mmCIF file of C-alpha atoms in Angstrom:
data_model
loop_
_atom_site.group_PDB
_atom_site.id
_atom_site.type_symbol
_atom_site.label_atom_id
_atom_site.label_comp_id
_atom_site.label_asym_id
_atom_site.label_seq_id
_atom_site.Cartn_x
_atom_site.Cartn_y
_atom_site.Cartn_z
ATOM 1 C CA UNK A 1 -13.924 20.662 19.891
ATOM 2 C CA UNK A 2 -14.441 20.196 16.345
ATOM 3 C CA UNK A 3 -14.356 22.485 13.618
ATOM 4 C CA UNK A 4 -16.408 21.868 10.002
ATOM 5 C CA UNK A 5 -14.833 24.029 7.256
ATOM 6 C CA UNK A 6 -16.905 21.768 4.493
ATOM 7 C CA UNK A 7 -20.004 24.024 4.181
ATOM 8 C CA UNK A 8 -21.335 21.676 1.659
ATOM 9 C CA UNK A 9 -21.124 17.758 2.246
ATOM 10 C CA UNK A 10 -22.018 17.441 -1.233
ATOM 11 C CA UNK A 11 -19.467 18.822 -3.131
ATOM 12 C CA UNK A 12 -16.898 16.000 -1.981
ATOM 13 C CA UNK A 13 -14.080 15.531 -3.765
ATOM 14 C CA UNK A 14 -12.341 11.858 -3.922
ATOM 15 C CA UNK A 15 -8.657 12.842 -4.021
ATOM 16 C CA UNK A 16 -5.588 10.491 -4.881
ATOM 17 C CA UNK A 17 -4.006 8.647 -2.022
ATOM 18 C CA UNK A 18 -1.921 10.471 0.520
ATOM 19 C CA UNK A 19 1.824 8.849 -0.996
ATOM 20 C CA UNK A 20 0.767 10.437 -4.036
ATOM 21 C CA UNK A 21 1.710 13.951 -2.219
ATOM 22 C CA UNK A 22 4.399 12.504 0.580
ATOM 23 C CA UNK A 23 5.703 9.562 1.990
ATOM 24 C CA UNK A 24 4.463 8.513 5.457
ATOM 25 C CA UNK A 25 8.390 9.252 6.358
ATOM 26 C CA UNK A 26 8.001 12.812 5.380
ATOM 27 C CA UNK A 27 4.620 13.053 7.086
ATOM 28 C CA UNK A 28 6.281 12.279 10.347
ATOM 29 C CA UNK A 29 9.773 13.995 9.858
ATOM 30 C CA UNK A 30 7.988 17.283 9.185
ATOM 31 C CA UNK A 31 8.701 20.217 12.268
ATOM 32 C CA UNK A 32 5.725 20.805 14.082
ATOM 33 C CA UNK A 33 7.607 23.447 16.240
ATOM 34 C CA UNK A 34 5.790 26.039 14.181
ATOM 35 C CA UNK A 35 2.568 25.065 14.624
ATOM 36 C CA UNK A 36 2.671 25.103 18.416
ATOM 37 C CA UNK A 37 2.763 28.521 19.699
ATOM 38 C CA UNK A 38 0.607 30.843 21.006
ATOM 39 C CA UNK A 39 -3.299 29.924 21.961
ATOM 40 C CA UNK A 40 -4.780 26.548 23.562
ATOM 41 C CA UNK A 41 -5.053 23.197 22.906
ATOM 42 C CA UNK A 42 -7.481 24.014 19.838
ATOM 43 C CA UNK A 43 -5.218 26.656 18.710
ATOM 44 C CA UNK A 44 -2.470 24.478 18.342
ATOM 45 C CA UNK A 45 -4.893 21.236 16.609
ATOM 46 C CA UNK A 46 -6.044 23.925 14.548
ATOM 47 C CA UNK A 47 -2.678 24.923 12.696
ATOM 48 C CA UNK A 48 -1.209 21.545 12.759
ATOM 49 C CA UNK A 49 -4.378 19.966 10.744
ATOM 50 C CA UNK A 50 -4.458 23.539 8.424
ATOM 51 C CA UNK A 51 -0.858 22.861 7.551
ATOM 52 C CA UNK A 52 -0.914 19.489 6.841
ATOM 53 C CA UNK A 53 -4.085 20.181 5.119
ATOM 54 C CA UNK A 54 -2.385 22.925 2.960
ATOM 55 C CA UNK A 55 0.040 20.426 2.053
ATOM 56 C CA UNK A 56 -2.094 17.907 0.791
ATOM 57 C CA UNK A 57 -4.769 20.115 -0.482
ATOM 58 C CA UNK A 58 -7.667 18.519 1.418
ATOM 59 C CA UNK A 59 -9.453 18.576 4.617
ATOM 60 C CA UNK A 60 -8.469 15.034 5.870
ATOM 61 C CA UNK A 61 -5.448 15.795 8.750
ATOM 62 C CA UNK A 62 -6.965 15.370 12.475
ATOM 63 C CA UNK A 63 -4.901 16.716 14.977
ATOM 64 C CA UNK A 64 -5.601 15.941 18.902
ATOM 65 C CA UNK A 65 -3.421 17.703 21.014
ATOM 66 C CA UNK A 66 -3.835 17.374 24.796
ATOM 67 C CA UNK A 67 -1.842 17.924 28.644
ATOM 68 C CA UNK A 68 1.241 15.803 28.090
ATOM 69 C CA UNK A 69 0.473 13.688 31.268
ATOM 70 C CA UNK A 70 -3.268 12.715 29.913
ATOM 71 C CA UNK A 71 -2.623 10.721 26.700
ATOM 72 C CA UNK A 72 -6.139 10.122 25.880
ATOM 73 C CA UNK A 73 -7.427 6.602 24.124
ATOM 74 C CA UNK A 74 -8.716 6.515 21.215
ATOM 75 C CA UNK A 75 -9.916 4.529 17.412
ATOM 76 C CA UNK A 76 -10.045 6.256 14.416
ATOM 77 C CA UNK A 77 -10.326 5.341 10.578
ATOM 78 C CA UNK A 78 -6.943 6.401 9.353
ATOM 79 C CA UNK A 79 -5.388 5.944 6.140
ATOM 80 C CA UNK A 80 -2.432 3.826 5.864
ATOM 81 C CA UNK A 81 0.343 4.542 8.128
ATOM 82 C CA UNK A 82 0.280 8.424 8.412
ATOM 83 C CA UNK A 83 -0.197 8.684 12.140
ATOM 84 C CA UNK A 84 2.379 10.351 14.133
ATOM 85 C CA UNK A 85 2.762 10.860 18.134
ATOM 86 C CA UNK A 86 4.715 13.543 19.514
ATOM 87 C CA UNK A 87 5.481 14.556 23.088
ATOM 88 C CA UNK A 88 6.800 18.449 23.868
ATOM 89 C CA UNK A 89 7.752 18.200 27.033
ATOM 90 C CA UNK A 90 8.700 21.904 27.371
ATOM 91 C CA UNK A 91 5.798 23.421 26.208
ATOM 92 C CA UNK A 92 3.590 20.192 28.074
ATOM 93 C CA UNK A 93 1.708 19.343 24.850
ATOM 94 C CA UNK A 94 0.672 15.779 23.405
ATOM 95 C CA UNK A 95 0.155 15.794 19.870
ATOM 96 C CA UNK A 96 -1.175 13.170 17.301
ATOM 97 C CA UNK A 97 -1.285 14.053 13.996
ATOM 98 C CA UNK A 98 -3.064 11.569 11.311
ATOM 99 C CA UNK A 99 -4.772 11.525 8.117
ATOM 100 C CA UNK A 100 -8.101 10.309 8.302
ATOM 101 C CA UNK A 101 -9.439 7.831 5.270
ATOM 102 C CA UNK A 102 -11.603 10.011 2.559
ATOM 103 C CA UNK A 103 -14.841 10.689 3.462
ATOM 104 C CA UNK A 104 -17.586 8.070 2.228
ATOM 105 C CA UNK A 105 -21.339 9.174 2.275
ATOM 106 C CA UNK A 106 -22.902 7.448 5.523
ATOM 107 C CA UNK A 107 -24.977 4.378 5.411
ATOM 108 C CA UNK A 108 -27.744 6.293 7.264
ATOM 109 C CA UNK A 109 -28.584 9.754 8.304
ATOM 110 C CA UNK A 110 -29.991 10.285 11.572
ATOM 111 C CA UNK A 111 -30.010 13.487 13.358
ATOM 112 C CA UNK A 112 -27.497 15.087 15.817
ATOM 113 C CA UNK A 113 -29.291 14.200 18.800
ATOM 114 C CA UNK A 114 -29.828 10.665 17.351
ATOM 115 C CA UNK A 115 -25.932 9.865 16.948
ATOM 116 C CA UNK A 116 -25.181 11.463 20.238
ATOM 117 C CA UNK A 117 -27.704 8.574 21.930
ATOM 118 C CA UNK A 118 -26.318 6.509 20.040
ATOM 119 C CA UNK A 119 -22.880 7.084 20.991
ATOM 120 C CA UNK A 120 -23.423 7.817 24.725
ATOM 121 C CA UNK A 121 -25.610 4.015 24.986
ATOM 122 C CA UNK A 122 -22.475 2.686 23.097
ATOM 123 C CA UNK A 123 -19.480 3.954 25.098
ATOM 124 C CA UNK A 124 -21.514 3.132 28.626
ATOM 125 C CA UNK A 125 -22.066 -0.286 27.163
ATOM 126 C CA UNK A 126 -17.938 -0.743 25.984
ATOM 127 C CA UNK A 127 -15.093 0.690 27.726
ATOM 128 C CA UNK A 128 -12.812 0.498 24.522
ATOM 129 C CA UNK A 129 -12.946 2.763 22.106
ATOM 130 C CA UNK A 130 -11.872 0.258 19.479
ATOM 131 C CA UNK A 131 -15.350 -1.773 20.393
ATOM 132 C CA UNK A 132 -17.439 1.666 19.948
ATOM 133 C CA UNK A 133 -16.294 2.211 16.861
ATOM 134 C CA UNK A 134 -16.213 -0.954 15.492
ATOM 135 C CA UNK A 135 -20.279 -0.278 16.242
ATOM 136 C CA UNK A 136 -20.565 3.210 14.873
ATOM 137 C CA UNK A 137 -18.642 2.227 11.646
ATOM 138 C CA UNK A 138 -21.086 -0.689 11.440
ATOM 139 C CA UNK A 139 -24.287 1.317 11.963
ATOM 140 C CA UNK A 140 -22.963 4.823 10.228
ATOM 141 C CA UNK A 141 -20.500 3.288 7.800
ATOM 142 C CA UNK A 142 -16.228 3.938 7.842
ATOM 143 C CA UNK A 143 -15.152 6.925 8.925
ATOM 144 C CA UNK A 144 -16.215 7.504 12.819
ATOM 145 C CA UNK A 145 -13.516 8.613 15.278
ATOM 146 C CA UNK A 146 -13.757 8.177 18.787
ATOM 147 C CA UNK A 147 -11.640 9.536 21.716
ATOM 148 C CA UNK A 148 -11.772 8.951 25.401
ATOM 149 C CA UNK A 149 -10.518 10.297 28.319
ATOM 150 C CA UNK A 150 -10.936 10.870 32.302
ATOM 151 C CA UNK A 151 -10.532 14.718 31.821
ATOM 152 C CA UNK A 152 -11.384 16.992 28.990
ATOM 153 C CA UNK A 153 -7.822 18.772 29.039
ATOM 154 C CA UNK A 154 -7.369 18.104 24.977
ATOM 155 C CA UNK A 155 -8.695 19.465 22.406
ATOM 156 C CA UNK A 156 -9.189 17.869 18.488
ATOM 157 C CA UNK A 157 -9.385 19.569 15.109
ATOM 158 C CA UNK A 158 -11.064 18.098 12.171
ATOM 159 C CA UNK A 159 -13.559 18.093 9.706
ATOM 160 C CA UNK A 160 -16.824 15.758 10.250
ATOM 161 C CA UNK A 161 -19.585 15.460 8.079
ATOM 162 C CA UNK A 162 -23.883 14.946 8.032
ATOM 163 C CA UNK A 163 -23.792 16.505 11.743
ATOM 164 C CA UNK A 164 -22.094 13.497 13.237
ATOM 165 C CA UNK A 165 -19.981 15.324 16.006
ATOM 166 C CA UNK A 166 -20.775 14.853 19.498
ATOM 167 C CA UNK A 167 -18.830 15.961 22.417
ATOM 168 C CA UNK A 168 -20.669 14.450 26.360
ATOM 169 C CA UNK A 169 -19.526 13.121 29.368
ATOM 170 C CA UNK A 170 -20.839 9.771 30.692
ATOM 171 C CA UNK A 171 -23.192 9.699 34.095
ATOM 172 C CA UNK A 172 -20.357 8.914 36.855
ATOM 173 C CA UNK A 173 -22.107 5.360 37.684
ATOM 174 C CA UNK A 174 -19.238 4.381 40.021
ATOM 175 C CA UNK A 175 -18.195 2.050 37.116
ATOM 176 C CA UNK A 176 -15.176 1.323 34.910
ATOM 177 C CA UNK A 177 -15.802 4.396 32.590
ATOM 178 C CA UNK A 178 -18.361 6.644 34.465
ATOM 179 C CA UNK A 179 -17.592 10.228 34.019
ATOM 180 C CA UNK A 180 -15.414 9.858 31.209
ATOM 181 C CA UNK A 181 -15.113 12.410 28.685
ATOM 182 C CA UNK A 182 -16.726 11.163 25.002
ATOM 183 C CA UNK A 183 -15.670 12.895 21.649
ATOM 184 C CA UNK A 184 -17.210 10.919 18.756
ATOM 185 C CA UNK A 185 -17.231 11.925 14.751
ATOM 186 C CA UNK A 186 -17.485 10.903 11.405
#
């Protein structure tokens, strides 16, 4: 799941660099005990990126939080370093925690349906999610996100823009990657 709390794409604001607020050490040493909780997966995605995002005073954490014995793959256009993975074995929770680069305007606009074809021909086509979004940030511009996984046991929190958000599971083709489980955004 993904959540949009920009109801305006075009009141963007270009902020300062992340290290202007906190160190990539401090990013990572920060407690996330608080954040997990009650509620599911999204719950939890959902108050990690809101604090972090309180923090910072932007929209641009992205949590994924998932079953600890999934550990999804995934590419996504981070900034810098400030990516951290976390395992709770006790409460059986995955996390990672990053800051996604600010957002740029796309290099095309295409409707939701559009980038979802788009995104389901690439991902049957590559079985790495680095190689689809090497191809969405080419076509779309920086920014895209991709996740993949056998099972949809994990949920993601974060902000997307111009509709690009698709969540589908590939036809089970007897293949490398058939019936995975596709989250894509920009």
């Amino acid at each position: 799941d993904n959540d949009n709390d920009n109801d305006n794409d075009n009141d963007i604001i270009l902020r300062d660099g992340s290290e202007s607020v906190m160190s990539v050490e401090e990013f990572k040493s920060i407690s996330l005990k608080t954040c997990l909780g009650k509620g599911d997966n999204f719950d939890i995605a959902k108050r990690i990126s809101k604090f972090y995002d309180q923090l910072f005073n932007d929209t641009d954490t992205v949590a994924l939080v998932s079953n600890i014995d999934l550990k999804p793959s995934y590419s996504v256009t981070m900034e810098g370093n400030y990516k951290r993975i976390e395992s709770y074995k006790r409460e059986g929770k995955y996390i990672i925690v990053y800051r996604a680069k600010p957002h740029t305007n796309a290099n095309v606009i295409v409707n939701k349906q559009c980038f979802k074809s788009v995104v389901k021909g690439l991902s049957i086509d590559n079985e790495h999610t680095s190689d689809i979004l090497l191809q969405l940030n080419l076509l779309f511009g920086d920014g895209c996100h991709v996740v993949r996984s056998k099972k949809i046991s994990f949920d993601i929190y974060s902000r997307f823009s111009d509709g690009y958000e698709c969540e589908l599971r590939l036809p089970n083709t007897g293949g490398g990657g058939g019936g995975d489980y596709i989250l894509a955004w920009r």
